[in-house]
Amino acid sequence: MQFKKLSVALAACAAIAAQAQVSDDVVKIGVLNDLSGIYSDLSGQGSVTAARLAIEEMGGKVLGKPVELVFADHQNKPDVAANLARGWFDQGKVDMVTDFPTASTALAVMEIAKQKNRIVMPSSGLATAILGEKCNALTAQWTTNTYALAAGTARALVKEGKKSWYFITADYTFGHSLEKDATEVINADGGKVVGSSRHPFPGGDFSSFLLKAQASGADVIALANAGNDTVNAIKQANEYGITRKQVVAPLLTYISDVHSIGLEKAQGMYLSEAFYWDFDERSRAWSKKFFEKQKRMPTAAQAGVYSATLSYLKAVQAAGTDEAKAVMAQLRKMTIDDAVIRHGKLREDGALVHDMLLLQVKSPSESKVPWDYYKVKTVLKGADVYPAISPACQVAK
């Protein structure tokens, strides 16, 4: 009897010790994104909803401690993002931050998080610099990156005989990264880039850039931009009749963009994505829950916030602590397989390598229900589309 009492007491002490490993008696997650500007449609409040769904799935607790969610608008400005994150880490005791449309905001917060021993999990900050010269051991680029996006779409079009390319590129970190990565894939596959134009971020009037691209005679006019910039460029290309003679290829297109453009103008476009709501039963079941709260289907960026938040909380549970290095070590041990990410493994450089989708936009007659926008052309294996580990990443050596 004494032995049983001792065993029970020791078990209770062990449970208390495990709970004591949660800093400040709460696990706090931050969603930092664009709540009011050019990228609010693809991330914004929908990403907050996605994070809440992940927390609810975990029962609102981990290791017996409550999980709290905070969110803020970084206005797509690195200095604003850095100041918000510093306050979150120092006063708010936030343990992990996710989302980050605009890679420059992710890069700014990554540096502060490294100093404060906190985790950053970009869902929509996609520049490969996050995996290269700016990589660190506490960052996981969760949903995808510019190279993987370019590899799927560019290879598909080059294989179809679309060999010459002209870029219209947003003049900031993300746009430069997308053009650079796509160019590497195009050249490797036997295509060539015949010219490029840089447009201000955010853009409005794309007429001069489109006319230069049209005059180049390129088979493909590649859009290395995102959000409303992509939507406006495609709409204006249709107005000029460009899409009847040349292929307009947006290298980052979210389902929210196609919704804004409309199938009449977007039909036939190829794109690569990390997630599509109508891919299979698992993706449909989760997206239904999202739709009930948000009244629209999730973008890949929003779905990525859900997966990042859920995986982070599962890693905290398995590690028995929310200490950043221990949680990252646990994430690297895990195979990520949920309603969003399939067959995912987190590399040393912070890339979550997983299967992607090559999609083609349906015609209006092919679409049978609301948000039925894509045909899945093929599943792209992560090993085939993700970049090799960069020599510039010191933590991966």
Short mmCIF file of C-alpha atoms in Angstrom, two decimals:
data_model
loop_
_atom_site.label_atom_id
_atom_site.label_comp_id
_atom_site.label_asym_id
_atom_site.label_seq_id
_atom_site.Cartn_x
_atom_site.Cartn_y
_atom_site.Cartn_z
CA MET A 1 0.00 0.00 0.00
CA GLN A 2 2.83 2.38 0.91
CA PHE A 3 4.49 1.59 -2.40
CA LYS A 4 1.28 2.42 -4.32
CA LYS A 5 0.94 5.72 -2.45
CA LEU A 6 4.54 6.59 -3.27
CA SER A 7 4.01 5.75 -6.95
CA VAL A 8 0.93 7.94 -7.12
CA ALA A 9 2.78 10.79 -5.40
CA LEU A 10 5.72 10.51 -7.79
CA ALA A 11 3.40 10.47 -10.79
CA ALA A 12 1.67 13.59 -9.50
CA CYS A 13 5.02 15.32 -9.01
CA ALA A 14 6.05 14.37 -12.55
CA ALA A 15 2.84 15.85 -13.96
CA ILE A 16 3.37 19.07 -12.02
CA ALA A 17 6.96 19.25 -13.25
CA ALA A 18 5.82 18.84 -16.85
CA GLN A 19 3.27 21.61 -16.45
CA ALA A 20 5.90 23.83 -14.86
CA GLN A 21 7.81 23.74 -18.16
CA VAL A 22 5.21 26.05 -19.73
CA SER A 23 6.55 29.58 -19.37
CA ASP A 24 4.25 32.06 -17.63
CA ASP A 25 1.61 29.33 -17.23
CA VAL A 26 0.26 30.02 -20.73
CA VAL A 27 1.19 29.11 -24.30
CA LYS A 28 0.71 32.23 -26.37
CA ILE A 29 0.57 32.36 -30.19
CA GLY A 30 0.67 35.50 -32.33
CA VAL A 31 -0.68 35.98 -35.85
CA LEU A 32 1.10 38.92 -37.46
CA ASN A 33 -0.19 39.92 -40.87
CA ASP A 34 -1.96 42.41 -43.13
CA LEU A 35 -5.41 43.04 -41.68
CA SER A 36 -6.36 46.04 -43.80
CA GLY A 37 -4.21 46.33 -46.93
CA ILE A 38 -3.24 44.63 -50.17
CA TYR A 39 -2.77 41.16 -48.62
CA SER A 40 -5.70 41.17 -46.19
CA ASP A 41 -7.75 39.01 -48.55
CA LEU A 42 -5.20 36.18 -48.68
CA SER A 43 -4.27 36.32 -44.97
CA GLY A 44 -5.94 38.91 -42.72
CA GLN A 45 -8.77 37.88 -40.44
CA GLY A 46 -8.99 34.49 -42.17
CA SER A 47 -5.58 33.56 -40.76
CA VAL A 48 -6.79 34.46 -37.27
CA THR A 49 -9.78 32.18 -37.80
CA ALA A 50 -7.48 29.38 -38.97
CA ALA A 51 -5.29 29.69 -35.87
CA ARG A 52 -8.37 29.58 -33.64
CA LEU A 53 -9.54 26.38 -35.34
CA ALA A 54 -6.19 24.75 -34.51
CA ILE A 55 -6.39 25.86 -30.88
CA GLU A 56 -9.95 24.55 -30.61
CA GLU A 57 -8.83 21.23 -32.07
CA MET A 58 -6.33 20.93 -29.22
CA GLY A 59 -9.11 21.66 -26.69
CA GLY A 60 -7.73 25.11 -25.95
CA LYS A 61 -4.98 23.67 -23.73
CA VAL A 62 -1.57 22.07 -23.96
CA LEU A 63 0.27 20.41 -21.07
CA GLY A 64 -2.68 21.44 -18.92
CA LYS A 65 -2.13 25.12 -19.60
CA PRO A 66 -4.35 27.48 -21.60
CA VAL A 67 -3.48 28.53 -25.15
CA GLU A 68 -4.02 32.19 -25.97
CA LEU A 69 -4.07 33.93 -29.34
CA VAL A 70 -3.10 37.52 -30.17
CA PHE A 71 -3.02 39.19 -33.58
CA ALA A 72 -1.99 42.52 -35.11
CA ASP A 73 -1.62 44.36 -38.42
CA HIS A 74 2.00 44.83 -39.51
CA GLN A 75 0.87 47.07 -42.43
CA ASN A 76 3.44 45.25 -44.62
CA LYS A 77 6.17 47.36 -43.01
CA PRO A 78 9.26 45.65 -41.49
CA ASP A 79 9.74 48.33 -38.81
CA VAL A 80 6.11 48.04 -37.68
CA ALA A 81 6.40 44.24 -37.61
CA ALA A 82 9.63 44.40 -35.61
CA ASN A 83 8.18 46.79 -33.02
CA LEU A 84 5.02 44.70 -32.61
CA ALA A 85 7.02 41.49 -32.22
CA ARG A 86 9.41 43.03 -29.71
CA GLY A 87 6.47 44.10 -27.56
CA TRP A 88 4.87 40.69 -27.91
CA PHE A 89 8.03 38.91 -26.83
CA ASP A 90 8.98 41.25 -23.97
CA GLN A 91 5.64 42.28 -22.47
CA GLY A 92 3.13 39.91 -24.05
CA LYS A 93 5.20 36.74 -23.52
CA VAL A 94 4.28 35.39 -26.97
CA ASP A 95 5.97 32.05 -27.70
CA MET A 96 5.41 31.64 -31.45
CA VAL A 97 4.49 34.02 -34.29
CA THR A 98 3.06 32.94 -37.65
CA ASP A 99 1.75 34.21 -41.03
CA PHE A 100 3.74 37.26 -42.42
CA PRO A 101 2.58 38.22 -45.89
CA THR A 102 5.61 40.14 -47.21
CA ALA A 103 8.86 38.33 -46.56
CA SER A 104 10.54 41.52 -45.35
CA THR A 105 8.34 41.52 -42.25
CA ALA A 106 9.19 37.88 -41.55
CA LEU A 107 12.91 38.57 -41.91
CA ALA A 108 12.67 41.49 -39.49
CA VAL A 109 10.86 39.46 -36.83
CA MET A 110 13.11 36.40 -37.29
CA GLU A 111 16.12 38.34 -36.08
CA ILE A 112 14.35 39.55 -32.93
CA ALA A 113 12.89 36.10 -32.24
CA LYS A 114 16.36 34.56 -32.43
CA GLN A 115 17.59 37.01 -29.77
CA LYS A 116 14.56 36.36 -27.55
CA ASN A 117 14.53 32.55 -28.02
CA ARG A 118 11.12 32.51 -29.70
CA ILE A 119 9.80 30.60 -32.72
CA VAL A 120 8.74 32.08 -36.07
CA MET A 121 6.65 30.04 -38.54
CA PRO A 122 5.97 32.06 -41.73
CA SER A 123 2.93 30.82 -43.63
CA SER A 124 2.90 33.54 -46.29
CA GLY A 125 6.44 34.96 -46.05
CA LEU A 126 7.88 32.99 -48.96
CA ALA A 127 11.27 34.40 -50.01
CA THR A 128 14.05 31.81 -50.12
CA ALA A 129 16.31 34.21 -48.18
CA ILE A 130 14.47 32.84 -45.12
CA LEU A 131 16.14 29.49 -45.88
CA GLY A 132 19.46 30.92 -47.06
CA GLU A 133 21.64 33.67 -45.67
CA LYS A 134 18.96 34.68 -43.14
CA CYS A 135 18.11 31.18 -41.88
CA ASN A 136 18.20 30.39 -38.19
CA ALA A 137 17.43 27.41 -35.96
CA LEU A 138 14.17 28.91 -34.61
CA THR A 139 12.41 29.55 -37.94
CA ALA A 140 10.22 27.13 -39.90
CA GLN A 141 8.99 28.37 -43.30
CA TRP A 142 5.79 26.41 -43.14
CA THR A 143 3.61 26.55 -46.24
CA THR A 144 5.93 26.96 -49.24
CA ASN A 145 8.59 29.21 -50.79
CA THR A 146 9.21 31.07 -54.01
CA TYR A 147 11.37 28.33 -55.53
CA ALA A 148 8.78 25.59 -55.02
CA LEU A 149 6.04 27.80 -56.47
CA ALA A 150 8.13 28.65 -59.52
CA ALA A 151 9.34 25.10 -60.09
CA GLY A 152 5.85 23.67 -60.53
CA THR A 153 4.38 26.35 -62.80
CA ALA A 154 7.48 27.22 -64.84
CA ARG A 155 8.38 23.61 -65.58
CA ALA A 156 4.84 22.79 -66.69
CA LEU A 157 4.76 25.70 -69.14
CA VAL A 158 8.28 25.14 -70.51
CA LYS A 159 7.37 21.50 -71.15
CA GLU A 160 4.37 22.75 -73.15
CA GLY A 161 6.80 24.66 -75.40
CA LYS A 162 6.48 28.07 -73.75
CA LYS A 163 10.21 28.80 -73.87
CA SER A 164 10.58 32.60 -73.77
CA TRP A 165 9.57 34.55 -70.68
CA TYR A 166 9.12 38.20 -69.66
CA PHE A 167 8.77 39.13 -65.97
CA ILE A 168 6.62 41.82 -64.39
CA THR A 169 7.96 41.90 -60.85
CA ALA A 170 7.00 43.62 -57.61
CA ASP A 171 10.00 45.72 -56.61
CA TYR A 172 10.69 44.33 -53.15
CA THR A 173 12.18 41.23 -51.49
CA PHE A 174 9.43 38.75 -52.34
CA GLY A 175 9.13 39.78 -55.99
CA HIS A 176 12.89 39.68 -56.55
CA SER A 177 13.08 36.24 -54.96
CA LEU A 178 10.23 34.86 -57.08
CA GLU A 179 11.78 36.17 -60.32
CA LYS A 180 15.23 34.85 -59.39
CA ASP A 181 13.97 31.38 -58.48
CA ALA A 182 11.72 31.11 -61.54
CA THR A 183 14.58 32.22 -63.81
CA GLU A 184 16.78 29.47 -62.42
CA VAL A 185 14.13 26.85 -63.20
CA ILE A 186 13.40 28.26 -66.68
CA ASN A 187 17.07 28.29 -67.67
CA ALA A 188 17.66 24.79 -66.29
CA ASP A 189 14.72 23.43 -68.30
CA GLY A 190 15.82 24.96 -71.61
CA GLY A 191 13.84 28.20 -71.60
CA LYS A 192 15.11 31.78 -71.56
CA VAL A 193 14.15 35.12 -70.01
CA VAL A 194 13.98 37.88 -72.62
CA GLY A 195 13.25 40.80 -70.30
CA SER A 196 11.72 42.12 -67.10
CA SER A 197 10.09 45.18 -65.58
CA ARG A 198 9.90 46.18 -61.91
CA HIS A 199 6.72 47.79 -60.63
CA PRO A 200 6.24 49.75 -57.38
CA PHE A 201 4.71 47.95 -54.41
CA PRO A 202 1.79 48.13 -54.17
CA GLY A 203 1.01 48.69 -57.84
CA GLY A 204 -2.01 50.14 -59.58
CA ASP A 205 -1.50 50.92 -63.25
CA PHE A 206 0.29 48.05 -65.02
CA SER A 207 -0.30 49.33 -68.57
CA SER A 208 3.28 50.39 -69.37
CA PHE A 209 4.72 47.13 -68.01
CA LEU A 210 2.20 45.02 -69.90
CA LEU A 211 2.85 46.86 -73.16
CA LYS A 212 6.61 46.26 -72.81
CA ALA A 213 5.94 42.58 -72.11
CA GLN A 214 3.61 42.40 -75.11
CA ALA A 215 6.20 44.04 -77.36
CA SER A 216 8.85 41.54 -76.25
CA GLY A 217 6.99 38.75 -78.03
CA ALA A 218 7.62 36.41 -75.11
CA ASP A 219 5.59 33.23 -74.95
CA VAL A 220 4.89 33.83 -71.24
CA ILE A 221 4.36 37.01 -69.25
CA ALA A 222 5.22 35.94 -65.71
CA LEU A 223 3.82 37.89 -62.78
CA ALA A 224 6.21 37.87 -59.84
CA ASN A 225 3.84 39.60 -57.45
CA ALA A 226 0.87 38.74 -55.27
CA GLY A 227 -2.52 39.75 -53.92
CA ASN A 228 -4.21 42.78 -55.46
CA ASP A 229 -1.16 43.43 -57.66
CA THR A 230 -1.68 40.06 -59.35
CA VAL A 231 -5.43 40.58 -59.63
CA ASN A 232 -5.05 44.04 -61.21
CA ALA A 233 -2.32 42.92 -63.62
CA ILE A 234 -4.40 40.00 -64.90
CA LYS A 235 -7.53 42.14 -65.30
CA GLN A 236 -5.56 44.76 -67.24
CA ALA A 237 -3.90 42.10 -69.41
CA ASN A 238 -7.38 40.91 -70.40
CA GLU A 239 -8.43 44.47 -71.25
CA TYR A 240 -5.46 44.76 -73.63
CA GLY A 241 -6.25 41.39 -75.20
CA ILE A 242 -2.84 40.06 -74.19
CA THR A 243 -4.11 36.76 -72.83
CA ARG A 244 -5.35 35.73 -76.29
CA LYS A 245 -1.83 35.88 -77.74
CA GLN A 246 0.53 35.29 -74.83
CA VAL A 247 0.24 33.22 -71.66
CA VAL A 248 -0.02 35.28 -68.49
CA ALA A 249 1.41 33.18 -65.66
CA PRO A 250 1.01 34.40 -62.08
CA LEU A 251 3.70 32.63 -60.05
CA LEU A 252 1.87 33.15 -56.76
CA THR A 253 -1.91 33.00 -57.00
CA TYR A 254 -4.25 32.37 -54.10
CA ILE A 255 -7.82 31.19 -54.49
CA SER A 256 -8.93 34.61 -53.23
CA ASP A 257 -7.21 36.14 -56.28
CA VAL A 258 -9.05 33.83 -58.69
CA HIS A 259 -12.29 34.67 -56.88
CA SER A 260 -11.63 38.38 -57.46
CA ILE A 261 -10.56 37.96 -61.10
CA GLY A 262 -13.41 35.61 -62.02
CA LEU A 263 -13.21 32.39 -64.01
CA GLU A 264 -14.01 34.13 -67.31
CA LYS A 265 -10.67 35.98 -67.16
CA ALA A 266 -8.62 33.50 -65.12
CA GLN A 267 -9.60 30.27 -66.93
CA GLY A 268 -6.77 28.10 -68.21
CA MET A 269 -4.07 29.62 -65.97
CA TYR A 270 -1.59 27.23 -64.39
CA LEU A 271 -0.48 27.72 -60.80
CA SER A 272 1.26 25.82 -58.03
CA GLU A 273 -0.21 25.73 -54.55
CA ALA A 274 0.43 24.14 -51.18
CA PHE A 275 -3.28 23.60 -50.53
CA TYR A 276 -6.64 23.45 -52.31
CA TRP A 277 -9.82 23.07 -50.31
CA ASP A 278 -11.38 20.55 -52.71
CA PHE A 279 -8.35 18.23 -53.00
CA ASP A 280 -9.69 15.33 -50.91
CA GLU A 281 -12.00 14.45 -48.01
CA ARG A 282 -9.62 15.74 -45.33
CA SER A 283 -9.14 19.11 -46.98
CA ARG A 284 -12.88 19.44 -47.63
CA ALA A 285 -13.83 18.58 -44.03
CA TRP A 286 -11.48 21.18 -42.54
CA SER A 287 -12.40 23.82 -45.13
CA LYS A 288 -16.09 23.34 -44.29
CA LYS A 289 -15.31 24.31 -40.68
CA PHE A 290 -13.39 27.35 -41.91
CA PHE A 291 -16.22 28.33 -44.27
CA GLU A 292 -18.78 28.18 -41.46
CA LYS A 293 -16.85 30.89 -39.61
CA GLN A 294 -15.40 32.95 -42.48
CA LYS A 295 -18.08 32.50 -45.21
CA ARG A 296 -15.40 31.83 -47.83
CA MET A 297 -12.96 29.06 -48.58
CA PRO A 298 -9.44 29.30 -47.13
CA THR A 299 -6.38 30.37 -49.06
CA ALA A 300 -3.22 28.28 -48.81
CA ALA A 301 -1.70 30.96 -46.57
CA GLN A 302 -4.63 30.77 -44.13
CA ALA A 303 -4.63 26.98 -44.20
CA GLY A 304 -0.90 27.10 -43.50
CA VAL A 305 -1.50 29.14 -40.34
CA TYR A 306 -3.82 26.38 -39.14
CA SER A 307 -1.23 23.68 -39.84
CA ALA A 308 1.63 25.66 -38.30
CA THR A 309 -0.36 26.42 -35.13
CA LEU A 310 -1.59 22.83 -34.76
CA SER A 311 1.87 21.36 -35.35
CA TYR A 312 3.46 23.79 -32.91
CA LEU A 313 1.00 22.87 -30.16
CA LYS A 314 1.47 19.15 -30.82
CA ALA A 315 5.25 19.65 -30.59
CA VAL A 316 4.90 21.49 -27.26
CA GLN A 317 2.78 18.62 -25.96
CA ALA A 318 5.29 15.99 -27.11
CA ALA A 319 8.33 17.93 -25.89
CA GLY A 320 6.77 18.59 -22.47
CA THR A 321 7.80 22.24 -22.66
CA ASP A 322 7.32 25.43 -24.69
CA GLU A 323 11.06 26.19 -24.61
CA ALA A 324 11.84 27.18 -28.20
CA LYS A 325 14.83 24.96 -28.95
CA ALA A 326 13.16 21.87 -27.51
CA VAL A 327 9.97 22.52 -29.51
CA MET A 328 11.94 23.01 -32.75
CA ALA A 329 13.80 19.76 -32.12
CA GLN A 330 10.45 18.01 -31.70
CA LEU A 331 9.06 19.56 -34.90
CA ARG A 332 12.03 18.18 -36.82
CA LYS A 333 11.32 14.70 -35.48
CA MET A 334 7.68 14.79 -36.57
CA THR A 335 6.11 13.89 -39.90
CA ILE A 336 3.59 16.63 -40.63
CA ASP A 337 0.43 15.11 -42.06
CA ASP A 338 -2.82 16.97 -41.50
CA ALA A 339 -5.70 18.42 -43.50
CA VAL A 340 -3.31 20.93 -45.12
CA ILE A 341 0.26 19.61 -45.24
CA ARG A 342 0.99 16.11 -46.53
CA HIS A 343 4.15 14.10 -45.95
CA GLY A 344 5.98 17.10 -44.47
CA LYS A 345 9.45 16.97 -42.93
CA LEU A 346 11.14 20.02 -41.42
CA ARG A 347 14.73 20.38 -42.62
CA GLU A 348 17.64 21.87 -40.70
CA ASP A 349 17.45 25.07 -42.79
CA GLY A 350 13.82 25.65 -41.77
CA ALA A 351 12.13 24.42 -44.96
CA LEU A 352 9.07 22.26 -44.43
CA VAL A 353 9.38 20.00 -47.47
CA HIS A 354 6.03 18.52 -48.48
CA ASP A 355 3.86 17.64 -51.47
CA MET A 356 2.48 20.51 -53.57
CA LEU A 357 -0.23 20.72 -56.23
CA LEU A 358 -0.05 21.79 -59.87
CA LEU A 359 -3.46 23.31 -60.65
CA GLN A 360 -5.26 24.75 -63.66
CA VAL A 361 -8.11 27.23 -63.38
CA LYS A 362 -11.43 25.87 -64.64
CA SER A 363 -13.64 27.49 -67.23
CA PRO A 364 -17.01 28.85 -66.03
CA SER A 365 -18.78 25.86 -67.54
CA GLU A 366 -16.54 23.39 -65.69
CA SER A 367 -17.22 24.94 -62.28
CA LYS A 368 -20.19 23.22 -60.64
CA VAL A 369 -20.40 24.81 -57.17
CA PRO A 370 -19.15 28.03 -55.51
CA TRP A 371 -15.34 28.07 -55.09
CA ASP A 372 -14.98 25.09 -57.49
CA TYR A 373 -12.14 26.79 -59.32
CA TYR A 374 -9.31 24.31 -60.00
CA LYS A 375 -8.46 21.12 -61.80
CA VAL A 376 -5.67 19.21 -60.04
CA LYS A 377 -3.20 18.39 -62.81
CA THR A 378 -0.72 16.51 -60.66
CA VAL A 379 0.72 16.14 -57.16
CA LEU A 380 4.22 17.60 -57.04
CA LYS A 381 6.51 15.67 -54.70
CA GLY A 382 8.33 17.91 -52.27
CA ALA A 383 11.71 16.40 -53.15
CA ASP A 384 11.16 17.40 -56.78
CA VAL A 385 10.21 21.06 -56.30
CA TYR A 386 11.92 22.26 -53.13
CA PRO A 387 15.36 23.85 -53.46
CA ALA A 388 18.47 22.16 -52.16
CA ILE A 389 19.80 23.41 -48.83
CA SER A 390 21.60 26.68 -49.47
CA PRO A 391 25.34 26.84 -48.72
CA ALA A 392 24.59 30.25 -47.17
CA CYS A 393 22.54 28.66 -44.35
CA GLN A 394 24.95 28.33 -41.46
CA VAL A 395 22.64 26.32 -39.16
CA ALA A 396 22.31 23.57 -41.79
CA LYS A 397 26.07 22.93 -41.90
#
